[in-house]
mmCIF file of C-alpha atoms in Angstrom:
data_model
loop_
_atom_site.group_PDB
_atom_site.id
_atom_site.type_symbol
_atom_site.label_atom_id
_atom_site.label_comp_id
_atom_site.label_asym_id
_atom_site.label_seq_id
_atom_site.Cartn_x
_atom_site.Cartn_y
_atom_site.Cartn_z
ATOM 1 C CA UNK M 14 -5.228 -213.516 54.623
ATOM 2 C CA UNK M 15 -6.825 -211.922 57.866
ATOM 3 C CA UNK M 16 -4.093 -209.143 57.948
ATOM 4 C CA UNK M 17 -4.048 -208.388 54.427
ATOM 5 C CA UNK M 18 -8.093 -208.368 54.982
ATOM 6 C CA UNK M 19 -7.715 -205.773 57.783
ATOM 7 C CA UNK M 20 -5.313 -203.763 56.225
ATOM 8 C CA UNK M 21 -7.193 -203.198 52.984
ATOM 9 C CA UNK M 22 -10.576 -202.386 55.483
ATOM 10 C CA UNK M 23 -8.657 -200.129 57.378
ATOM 11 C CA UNK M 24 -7.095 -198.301 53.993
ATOM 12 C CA UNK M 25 -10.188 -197.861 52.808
ATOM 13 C CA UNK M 26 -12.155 -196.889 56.064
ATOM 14 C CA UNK M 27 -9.033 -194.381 56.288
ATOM 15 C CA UNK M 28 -10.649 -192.516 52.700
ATOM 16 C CA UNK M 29 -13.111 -190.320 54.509
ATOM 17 C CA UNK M 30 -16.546 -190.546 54.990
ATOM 18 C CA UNK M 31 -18.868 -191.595 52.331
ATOM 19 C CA UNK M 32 -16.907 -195.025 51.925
ATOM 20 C CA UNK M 33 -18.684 -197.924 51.548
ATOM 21 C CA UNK M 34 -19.761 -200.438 54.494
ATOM 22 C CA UNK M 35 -18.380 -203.295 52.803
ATOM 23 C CA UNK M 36 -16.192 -204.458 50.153
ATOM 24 C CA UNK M 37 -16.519 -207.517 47.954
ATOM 25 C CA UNK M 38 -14.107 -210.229 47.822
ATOM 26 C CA UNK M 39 -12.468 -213.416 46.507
ATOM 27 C CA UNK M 40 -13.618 -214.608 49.969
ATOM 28 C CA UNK M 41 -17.368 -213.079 50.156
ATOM 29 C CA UNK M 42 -18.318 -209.523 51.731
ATOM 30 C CA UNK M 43 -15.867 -207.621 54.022
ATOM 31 C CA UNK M 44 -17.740 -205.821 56.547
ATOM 32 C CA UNK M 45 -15.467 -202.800 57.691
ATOM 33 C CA UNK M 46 -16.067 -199.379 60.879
ATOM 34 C CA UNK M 47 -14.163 -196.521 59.998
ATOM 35 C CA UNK M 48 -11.744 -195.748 62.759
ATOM 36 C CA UNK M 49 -10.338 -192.750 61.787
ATOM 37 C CA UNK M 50 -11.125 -190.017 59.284
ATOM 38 C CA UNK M 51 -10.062 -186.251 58.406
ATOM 39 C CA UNK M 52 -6.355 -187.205 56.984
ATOM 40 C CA UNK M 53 -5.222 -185.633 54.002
ATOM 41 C CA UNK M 54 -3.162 -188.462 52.039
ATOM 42 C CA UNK M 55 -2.927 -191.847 54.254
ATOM 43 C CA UNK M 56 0.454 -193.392 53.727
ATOM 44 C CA UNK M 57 1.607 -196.169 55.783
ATOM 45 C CA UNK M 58 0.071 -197.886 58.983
ATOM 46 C CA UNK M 59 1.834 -199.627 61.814
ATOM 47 C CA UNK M 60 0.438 -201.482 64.547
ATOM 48 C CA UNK M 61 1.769 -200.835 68.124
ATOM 49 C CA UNK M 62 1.628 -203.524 71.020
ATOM 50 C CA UNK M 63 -0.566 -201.721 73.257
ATOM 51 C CA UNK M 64 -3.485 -202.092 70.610
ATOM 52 C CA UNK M 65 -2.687 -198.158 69.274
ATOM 53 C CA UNK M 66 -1.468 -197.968 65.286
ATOM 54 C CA UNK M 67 0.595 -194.972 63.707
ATOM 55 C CA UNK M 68 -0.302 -193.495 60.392
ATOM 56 C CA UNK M 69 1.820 -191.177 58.277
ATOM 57 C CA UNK M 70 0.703 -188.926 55.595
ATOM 58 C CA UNK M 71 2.298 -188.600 52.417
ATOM 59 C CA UNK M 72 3.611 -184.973 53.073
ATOM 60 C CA UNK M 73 4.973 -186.495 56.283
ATOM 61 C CA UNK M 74 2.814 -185.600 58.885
ATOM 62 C CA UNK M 75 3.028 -188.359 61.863
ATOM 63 C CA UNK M 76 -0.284 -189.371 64.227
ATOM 64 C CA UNK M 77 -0.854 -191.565 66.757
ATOM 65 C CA UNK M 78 -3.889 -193.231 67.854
ATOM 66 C CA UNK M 79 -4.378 -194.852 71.073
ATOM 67 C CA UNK M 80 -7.451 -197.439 71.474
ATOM 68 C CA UNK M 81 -9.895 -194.606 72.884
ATOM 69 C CA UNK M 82 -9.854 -192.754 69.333
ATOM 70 C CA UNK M 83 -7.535 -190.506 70.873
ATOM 71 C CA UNK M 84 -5.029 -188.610 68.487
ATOM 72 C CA UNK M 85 -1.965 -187.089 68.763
ATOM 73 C CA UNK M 86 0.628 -185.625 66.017
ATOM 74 C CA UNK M 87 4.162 -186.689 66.647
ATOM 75 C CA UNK M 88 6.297 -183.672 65.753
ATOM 76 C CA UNK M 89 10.215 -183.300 65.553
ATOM 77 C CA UNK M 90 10.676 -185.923 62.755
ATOM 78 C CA UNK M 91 13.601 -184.895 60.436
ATOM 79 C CA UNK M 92 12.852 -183.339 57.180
ATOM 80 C CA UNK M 93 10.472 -185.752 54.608
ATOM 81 C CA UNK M 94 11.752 -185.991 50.905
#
């Protein structure tokens, strides 16, 4: 339930700014920080073992984010259908 908890912060964190600072639940109030903002369409998320994540965009677009905030686009990924 954590996880799931996390991942549904971090989609909606991932919608911009302007999102709300909590979330109501099944379990009481979900208090959430936007951790990254400025993508176009957020996709998928996958957590790496040094405490970084990747995120694609739905037109394909690859970044990764260490824990500093830093961001970097992967590029040479073949074509997206």
């Amino acid at each position: 339930m954590r996880r799931f908890a996390l991942i549904l912060a971090l989609s909606t964190a991932l919608t911009g700014p302007g999102s709300a600072d909590s979330i109501d639940s099944s379990a009481g109030p979900i208090a959430f920080t936007p951790i990254v903002t400025g993508l176009e369409e957020p996709w998928a998320l996958a957590f790496l073992p040094g405490g970084g994540f990747l995120i694609t965009e739905r037109d394909g677009r690859l970044w990764a984010f260490d824990r500093a905030g830093g961001r970097q686009e992967i590029t040479g990924l073949p074509e997206i259908a």
